[in-house]
Short mmCIF file of C-alpha atoms in Angstrom, two decimals:
data_model
loop_
_atom_site.label_atom_id
_atom_site.label_comp_id
_atom_site.label_asym_id
_atom_site.label_seq_id
_atom_site.Cartn_x
_atom_site.Cartn_y
_atom_site.Cartn_z
CA MET A 103 19.82 -11.49 9.81
CA SER A 104 20.20 -9.18 6.81
CA ALA A 105 23.67 -8.37 5.55
CA HIS A 106 22.41 -4.97 4.32
CA PRO A 107 22.12 -1.82 6.48
CA ALA A 108 18.55 -0.87 7.46
CA ARG A 109 18.73 2.40 5.50
CA SER A 110 19.93 0.88 2.23
CA LEU A 111 17.83 0.32 -0.88
CA SER A 112 19.06 -3.28 -0.97
CA ARG A 113 17.58 -3.80 2.49
CA VAL A 114 14.24 -2.28 1.42
CA LEU A 115 14.06 -4.66 -1.52
CA GLU A 116 15.13 -7.60 0.61
CA ASP A 117 12.34 -6.96 3.13
CA PHE A 118 9.57 -5.72 0.82
CA GLY A 119 10.56 -7.26 -2.53
CA HIS A 120 8.14 -9.61 -4.33
CA THR A 121 5.42 -8.83 -1.78
CA LEU A 122 5.25 -5.04 -2.11
CA LEU A 123 7.98 -3.80 -4.43
CA ASP A 124 9.73 -4.87 -7.62
CA LEU A 125 12.97 -3.33 -8.86
CA LEU A 126 12.47 -2.33 -12.49
CA TYR A 127 15.81 -0.65 -13.19
CA GLY A 128 18.79 0.58 -11.21
CA ASP A 129 21.57 -0.76 -9.02
CA PRO A 130 20.44 -0.95 -5.38
CA ASP A 131 23.94 -1.72 -4.12
CA ALA A 132 25.22 1.56 -5.58
CA ALA A 133 22.42 3.67 -4.13
CA GLY A 134 23.96 4.26 -0.70
CA GLU A 135 22.01 5.18 2.43
CA ILE A 136 18.40 6.34 2.11
CA GLY A 137 17.81 9.61 3.94
CA GLY A 138 14.01 9.43 4.26
CA VAL A 139 10.67 9.07 2.49
CA GLY A 140 9.16 11.74 0.24
CA ILE A 141 5.78 11.93 -1.50
CA HIS A 142 5.64 13.57 -4.93
CA ASP A 143 3.15 16.41 -5.30
CA PRO A 144 3.06 17.96 -8.80
CA TYR A 145 1.24 21.04 -7.50
CA ASP A 146 3.65 22.05 -4.76
CA GLU A 147 7.33 22.90 -4.40
CA GLN A 148 9.21 19.76 -3.40
CA HIS A 149 11.40 19.51 -0.31
CA TYR A 150 12.65 15.95 0.09
CA PRO A 151 15.09 14.53 2.63
CA GLU A 152 18.58 14.03 1.24
CA HIS A 153 18.86 10.73 -0.70
CA ALA A 154 15.10 10.21 -0.40
CA ILE A 155 13.02 7.34 -1.70
CA VAL A 156 10.14 9.18 -3.37
CA LEU A 157 6.61 7.80 -3.77
CA GLY A 158 5.25 8.83 -7.17
CA VAL A 159 1.55 8.66 -6.32
CA GLY A 160 -0.55 9.09 -9.46
CA VAL A 161 2.43 9.24 -11.82
CA HIS A 162 1.76 7.09 -14.90
CA GLY A 163 3.30 6.63 -18.33
CA ALA A 164 6.89 6.54 -19.50
CA ASP A 165 7.03 10.27 -20.32
CA ALA A 166 5.78 11.43 -16.92
CA ILE A 167 7.94 8.95 -15.04
CA GLY A 168 11.02 9.84 -17.10
CA GLY A 169 10.52 13.54 -16.44
CA LEU A 170 10.13 12.91 -12.72
CA LEU A 171 13.29 10.76 -12.64
CA ARG A 172 15.28 13.65 -14.13
CA SER A 173 13.81 16.11 -11.63
CA LEU A 174 14.58 13.80 -8.73
CA SER A 175 18.14 13.32 -9.94
CA ALA A 176 18.70 17.08 -9.67
CA LEU A 177 17.31 16.94 -6.12
CA GLY A 178 19.62 14.09 -5.09
CA ALA A 179 16.94 11.41 -4.63
CA THR A 180 17.89 7.74 -4.44
CA ALA A 181 14.82 5.97 -5.81
CA LEU A 182 11.34 6.50 -7.24
CA VAL A 183 8.38 4.19 -6.60
CA VAL A 184 5.47 4.18 -9.06
CA ARG A 185 2.38 2.01 -9.28
CA GLY A 186 2.94 -1.17 -11.25
CA PRO A 187 2.64 -2.46 -13.85
CA VAL A 188 4.40 0.30 -15.82
CA ASP A 189 3.49 0.69 -19.49
CA ASP A 190 6.47 0.95 -21.85
CA ALA A 191 8.82 0.32 -18.95
CA ASP A 192 11.69 -0.56 -21.30
CA GLU A 193 11.81 3.08 -22.41
CA LEU A 194 12.81 4.06 -18.88
CA GLU A 195 15.97 1.97 -18.56
CA PRO A 196 18.19 4.55 -20.31
CA VAL A 197 16.69 7.32 -18.16
CA VAL A 198 17.50 5.37 -14.98
CA ASN A 199 21.05 4.78 -16.24
CA GLU A 200 21.38 8.48 -17.04
CA THR A 201 20.00 9.81 -13.75
CA GLY A 202 21.19 7.14 -11.32
CA VAL A 203 17.75 7.15 -9.64
CA ALA A 204 16.47 3.59 -9.19
CA LEU A 205 12.92 2.82 -10.37
CA LEU A 206 10.64 0.55 -8.34
CA ALA A 207 7.06 -0.62 -8.91
CA LEU A 208 4.46 -0.93 -6.13
CA THR A 209 2.38 -4.10 -6.36
CA ARG A 210 -1.29 -3.75 -7.33
CA GLY A 211 -3.55 -3.79 -4.28
CA ALA A 212 -0.91 -2.38 -1.96
CA SER A 213 -1.71 0.93 -0.27
CA TRP A 214 0.57 3.94 -0.65
CA ALA A 215 -0.15 4.88 2.98
CA GLN A 216 0.87 1.41 4.15
CA LEU A 217 4.06 1.53 2.08
CA ALA A 218 4.97 4.96 3.45
CA ALA A 219 4.39 3.79 7.04
CA MET A 220 6.40 0.60 6.55
CA LEU A 221 9.29 2.42 4.90
CA ARG A 222 9.42 4.97 7.70
CA THR A 223 9.37 2.15 10.25
CA LEU A 224 12.25 0.38 8.53
CA LEU A 225 14.30 3.54 8.01
CA SER A 226 13.84 4.68 11.61
CA GLU A 227 14.86 1.37 13.21
CA GLY A 228 18.47 2.44 13.57
CA ASP A 229 17.28 5.42 15.65
CA VAL A 230 15.43 3.36 18.26
CA GLY A 231 17.17 2.81 21.56
CA GLU A 232 20.51 4.10 22.68
CA GLY A 233 22.53 3.90 19.48
CA GLU A 234 22.87 2.16 16.17
CA GLU A 235 25.63 -0.08 17.44
CA GLN A 236 23.45 -1.63 20.16
CA THR A 237 22.34 -5.16 19.39
CA LEU A 238 20.11 -7.74 21.03
CA GLY A 239 20.97 -11.30 20.12
CA GLY A 240 23.14 -10.10 17.25
CA VAL A 241 20.29 -8.08 15.67
CA PRO A 242 20.21 -4.25 15.77
CA SER A 243 18.05 -3.17 18.70
CA GLY A 244 14.39 -2.76 17.74
CA ASP A 245 14.95 -3.90 14.14
CA LEU A 246 11.94 -6.20 13.85
CA PHE A 247 12.38 -6.77 10.12
CA ALA A 248 15.94 -8.02 10.58
CA LEU A 249 14.72 -10.22 13.40
CA ALA A 250 11.91 -11.64 11.26
CA ASN A 251 14.43 -12.53 8.57
CA ALA A 252 16.72 -14.16 11.12
CA ILE A 253 13.87 -16.31 12.46
CA ALA A 254 12.78 -17.22 8.94
CA THR A 255 16.31 -18.45 8.24
CA LEU A 256 16.26 -20.55 11.42
CA LEU A 257 12.91 -22.12 10.53
CA ASP A 258 13.30 -22.20 6.75
CA ALA A 259 9.83 -20.65 6.53
CA PRO A 260 8.42 -17.14 6.04
CA VAL A 261 7.31 -15.48 9.28
CA THR A 262 5.40 -12.46 10.53
CA ILE A 263 5.70 -10.62 13.83
CA GLU A 264 2.28 -9.41 15.01
CA ASP A 265 1.05 -7.30 17.89
CA ARG A 266 -1.72 -8.43 20.23
CA ARG A 267 -4.37 -7.10 17.81
CA SER A 268 -2.95 -9.22 14.95
CA ARG A 269 -1.51 -6.20 13.17
CA ILE A 270 1.65 -6.94 11.20
CA LEU A 271 4.64 -5.21 12.79
CA ALA A 272 7.25 -6.84 10.55
CA PHE A 273 7.66 -9.72 8.14
CA SER A 274 10.48 -11.73 6.65
CA GLY A 275 11.41 -12.23 3.04
CA ARG A 276 10.19 -15.24 1.01
CA GLN A 277 6.53 -14.39 1.57
CA ASP A 278 5.92 -15.46 -2.03
CA GLU A 279 6.50 -19.00 -0.72
CA ALA A 280 3.52 -18.66 1.63
CA ASP A 281 -0.11 -18.30 0.50
CA ALA A 282 -2.61 -15.69 -0.65
CA PRO A 283 -4.01 -14.97 2.85
CA ARG A 284 -0.48 -14.23 4.13
CA VAL A 285 0.18 -11.80 1.26
CA GLU A 286 -3.21 -10.18 1.89
CA SER A 287 -2.28 -9.75 5.57
CA ILE A 288 1.00 -8.04 4.69
CA LEU A 289 -0.56 -5.72 2.14
CA ALA A 290 -3.14 -4.60 4.71
CA ARG A 291 -0.72 -4.92 7.67
CA GLN A 292 -3.56 -6.73 9.41
CA VAL A 293 -4.69 -10.37 9.47
CA PRO A 294 -8.00 -10.56 7.51
CA GLU A 295 -11.12 -10.48 9.65
CA ARG A 296 -12.39 -13.84 8.35
CA TYR A 297 -9.23 -15.57 9.61
CA LEU A 298 -9.41 -13.79 12.96
CA ARG A 299 -12.97 -15.11 13.40
CA HIS A 300 -11.86 -18.58 12.32
CA HIS A 301 -9.03 -18.60 14.86
CA GLU A 302 -11.32 -17.34 17.62
CA GLU A 303 -13.98 -19.95 16.86
CA HIS A 304 -11.40 -22.75 16.95
CA GLY A 305 -9.75 -21.55 20.16
CA VAL A 306 -6.42 -20.65 18.55
CA PHE A 307 -6.04 -17.32 20.33
CA LYS A 308 -7.15 -18.77 23.66
CA GLU A 309 -4.46 -21.44 23.39
CA LEU A 310 -1.89 -18.87 22.27
CA TYR A 311 -2.60 -16.62 25.27
CA ARG A 312 -2.21 -19.39 27.83
CA SER A 313 0.43 -21.61 26.21
CA GLU A 314 4.15 -21.41 26.90
CA GLY A 315 4.91 -23.59 23.87
CA LEU A 316 4.20 -23.61 20.16
CA VAL A 317 0.64 -23.54 18.87
CA HIS A 318 0.08 -25.61 15.73
CA VAL A 319 -2.74 -24.34 13.51
CA PRO A 320 -3.99 -26.72 10.78
CA ALA A 321 -4.58 -25.29 7.31
CA PRO A 322 -7.94 -23.46 7.60
CA THR A 323 -10.70 -24.23 5.12
CA LEU A 324 -12.54 -21.05 4.18
CA GLY A 325 -14.42 -21.48 0.95
CA ASP A 326 -12.11 -22.09 -1.99
CA GLU A 327 -9.10 -20.41 -0.38
CA VAL A 328 -5.95 -22.44 -0.08
CA ALA A 329 -3.84 -21.73 3.00
CA LEU A 330 -0.81 -23.36 4.55
CA PRO A 331 -0.66 -24.67 8.11
CA ARG A 332 0.76 -22.25 10.65
CA VAL A 333 2.77 -22.55 13.82
CA ALA A 334 2.68 -19.64 16.25
CA VAL A 335 4.35 -18.68 19.49
CA ALA A 336 3.33 -16.03 22.01
CA VAL A 337 5.69 -13.16 22.80
CA ARG A 338 5.63 -12.19 26.46
CA ALA A 339 7.40 -9.93 28.92
CA GLY A 340 6.60 -11.53 32.26
CA ASP A 341 2.80 -11.75 32.41
CA GLU A 342 2.29 -9.17 29.65
CA PHE A 343 1.25 -10.54 26.25
CA LEU A 344 3.04 -8.41 23.66
CA GLY A 345 2.14 -10.24 20.48
CA SER A 346 3.06 -13.35 18.52
CA VAL A 347 5.24 -14.74 15.77
CA TRP A 348 3.67 -16.85 13.00
CA ALA A 349 5.38 -19.15 10.51
CA ALA A 350 3.69 -20.49 7.37
CA LEU A 351 4.85 -24.09 6.88
CA ARG A 352 5.18 -26.24 3.80
CA LYS A 353 6.75 -28.98 5.93
CA PRO A 354 6.69 -29.64 9.69
CA LEU A 355 9.39 -28.14 11.86
CA THR A 356 12.06 -30.45 13.20
CA PRO A 357 12.44 -30.69 17.01
CA GLU A 358 15.60 -28.56 16.74
CA ARG A 359 13.73 -25.85 14.84
CA GLU A 360 10.81 -25.94 17.27
CA LYS A 361 13.25 -25.34 20.13
CA ALA A 362 14.91 -22.51 18.19
CA PHE A 363 11.48 -20.93 17.58
CA LEU A 364 10.69 -20.94 21.29
CA GLU A 365 14.05 -19.36 22.11
CA ALA A 366 13.58 -16.76 19.39
CA ALA A 367 10.29 -15.64 20.98
CA LYS A 368 12.22 -14.48 24.06
CA LEU A 369 14.46 -12.35 21.85
CA VAL A 370 11.43 -10.96 20.00
CA ALA A 371 10.05 -9.76 23.36
CA LEU A 372 13.15 -7.63 23.99
CA HIS A 373 13.05 -6.15 20.50
CA MET A 374 9.32 -5.41 20.75
CA LEU A 375 9.86 -3.61 24.03
CA ARG A 376 12.69 -1.59 22.50
CA PHE A 377 10.54 -0.89 19.44
CA ARG A 378 7.61 0.15 21.62
CA ALA A 379 9.82 2.49 23.62
CA GLY A 380 10.97 4.17 20.42
CA THR A 381 7.66 4.52 18.57
CA ASP A 382 6.39 7.48 20.58
CA ALA A 383 8.21 10.41 18.97
CA GLU A 384 7.30 12.81 21.75
CA ASN A 385 8.69 10.51 24.43
CA ARG A 386 11.86 9.98 22.41
CA LEU A 387 12.33 13.73 21.99
CA ARG A 388 11.78 14.30 25.71
CA ALA A 389 14.29 11.56 26.55
CA ASP A 390 16.85 13.20 24.25
CA LEU A 391 16.27 16.58 25.88
CA VAL A 392 16.55 15.15 29.41
CA THR A 393 19.77 13.36 28.43
CA THR A 394 21.26 16.53 26.96
CA ALA A 395 20.31 18.55 30.02
CA LEU A 396 21.84 16.00 32.41
CA GLU A 397 25.07 15.78 30.42
CA GLY A 398 25.61 19.52 30.62
CA GLY A 399 27.71 21.32 28.06
CA ALA A 400 26.73 23.71 25.30
CA GLY A 401 23.41 22.06 24.48
CA ALA A 402 22.10 21.82 28.05
CA VAL A 403 20.66 25.35 28.20
CA GLU A 404 18.80 24.92 24.92
CA ALA A 405 17.46 21.53 26.05
CA LEU A 406 16.24 23.00 29.36
CA GLY A 407 14.65 25.84 27.41
CA ARG A 408 12.71 23.42 25.22
CA LEU A 409 11.58 21.62 28.36
CA GLY A 410 10.49 24.92 29.92
CA LEU A 411 12.95 24.60 32.80
CA VAL A 412 15.65 27.12 31.91
CA ASP A 413 14.67 30.04 34.17
CA GLU A 414 14.46 28.31 37.55
CA PRO A 415 16.20 25.67 39.68
CA ALA A 416 15.35 22.06 38.99
CA LEU A 417 15.97 18.93 41.04
CA VAL A 418 17.17 15.70 39.51
CA MET A 419 15.57 12.49 40.68
CA ALA A 420 16.62 8.98 39.71
CA MET A 421 14.75 5.73 40.22
CA GLY A 422 15.99 2.26 39.32
CA LEU A 423 14.70 -1.28 39.49
CA ALA A 424 17.20 -3.98 40.41
CA PRO A 425 16.48 -7.36 38.77
CA GLU A 426 16.16 -10.38 41.01
CA ARG A 427 18.41 -13.36 40.42
CA GLY A 428 17.19 -15.42 37.49
CA GLU A 429 14.44 -12.91 36.58
CA ASP A 430 13.50 -12.75 32.90
CA HIS A 431 15.27 -9.86 31.12
CA ALA A 432 12.21 -8.96 29.05
CA HIS A 433 10.06 -8.83 32.18
CA VAL A 434 12.53 -6.47 33.90
CA THR A 435 12.65 -4.23 30.80
CA ALA A 436 8.86 -4.02 30.69
CA GLU A 437 8.71 -3.24 34.41
CA ARG A 438 11.25 -0.42 33.97
CA GLN A 439 9.15 1.08 31.18
CA ARG A 440 6.04 0.91 33.35
CA LEU A 441 7.97 2.42 36.26
CA ALA A 442 9.08 5.40 34.15
CA ALA A 443 5.53 5.92 32.87
CA ALA A 444 4.10 5.79 36.40
CA LEU A 445 6.75 8.22 37.66
CA ALA A 446 5.90 10.63 34.83
CA VAL A 447 2.18 10.49 35.66
CA HIS A 448 2.87 11.11 39.35
CA LEU A 449 5.30 13.99 38.90
CA THR A 450 3.38 15.81 36.16
CA ALA A 451 0.28 15.68 38.39
CA VAL A 452 2.30 17.47 41.09
CA GLN A 453 4.26 19.75 38.76
CA PRO A 454 3.10 19.76 35.08
CA ARG A 455 6.50 20.90 33.75
CA SER A 456 8.33 17.86 35.16
CA ALA A 457 10.26 15.83 32.59
CA VAL A 458 10.84 12.09 32.93
CA ALA A 459 12.85 9.78 30.69
CA LEU A 460 14.06 6.20 30.91
CA LEU A 461 17.78 6.30 30.14
CA GLY A 462 19.32 2.87 30.09
CA ASP A 463 18.12 1.09 33.22
CA VAL A 464 17.30 4.22 35.25
CA ALA A 465 14.30 6.58 35.14
CA TYR A 466 15.47 10.20 35.54
CA ALA A 467 13.23 13.13 36.36
CA LEU A 468 13.79 16.86 36.19
CA PHE A 469 11.50 18.48 38.76
CA PRO A 470 11.10 22.31 38.81
CA ALA A 471 11.87 23.66 42.27
CA PRO A 472 11.21 27.41 42.33
CA GLY A 473 11.55 29.49 45.49
CA ASP A 474 13.51 28.94 48.69
CA THR A 475 16.17 26.21 48.55
CA VAL A 476 15.25 24.71 51.92
CA TYR A 477 11.59 24.55 50.95
CA ALA A 478 12.51 23.03 47.60
CA ARG A 479 14.52 20.30 49.32
CA GLU A 480 11.65 19.52 51.68
CA ARG A 481 9.22 19.53 48.77
CA ALA A 482 11.44 17.13 46.84
CA LEU A 483 11.58 14.71 49.77
CA GLN A 484 7.81 14.90 50.11
CA VAL A 485 7.28 14.19 46.42
CA ALA A 486 9.84 11.38 46.42
#
């Protein structure tokens, strides 16, 4: 697990360094918390988040970069990313020292859109779930990058966490110790098509879907490409296949590390469920509004107004799912998410302005109940 906070520049470099980003000049430990991601546009007035990391798309040359660093310093930015390699980079060291804005270089071949998406994912991880202090297995809830690094430390090998379509959700450090296909996967955030076909033809995915253990994948031979062997494990919540974790190996895993990898997959399932629950911004906003409305207080009226429920009575419904003895925690979490989604579909079909949110282990619903109180109670019982 990383010792650096998710919103720090040190953490960004730890997760993306060598593979995507290189620190040219600046002190990442002195940068403080990053407030968000901004994209530089020379033809528009700039409004960046406080302490932003700014992507200098199309900014080249020491003069242009130096001028932008000074402008960003006045706006309170934390760091600037430009496309590498940077010509006359040594001329920029005094400017970085003067402004306090760190200068990073984006690796050739990496997409600005991919970098922006990955940075926003990393910087939003502390917002997923019920609070920054919540942890699962000692790792901040939903922080897939921290989890990838923790697993890599356990295995002494670089790892990726992938969804069921082989898209890269997160990756550990030390990817420079892997191979060219792994780096290509991370830059594109997707396993290359030729390797997907190779795995399908050799039954790798079929074995991964049905196996409860580790799947060992010999080094593939595709033309002149050199690739390391892989070992993968499926990530499941009950019967649902969520994705997989892949390690690139320079030496076989010991029995102790194989056991640790299998145990880690169970923890990955919980984090992926938490991550999935937090990726839909609209659902997260609705959950926040429902929570505020249920808590009462000064913000309740505004929350009900934004939900369209402020001018009429509303009934509160609650539905829980009690776990059976010995039932897998990830399976129960997935079932609760599906329960909340099904409840939302049902209630919005009956009353489109209903609001449903999964808060902790309970799905709560706010159901508009206009008209006579007795009728509203009968209607609520009918709907329930």
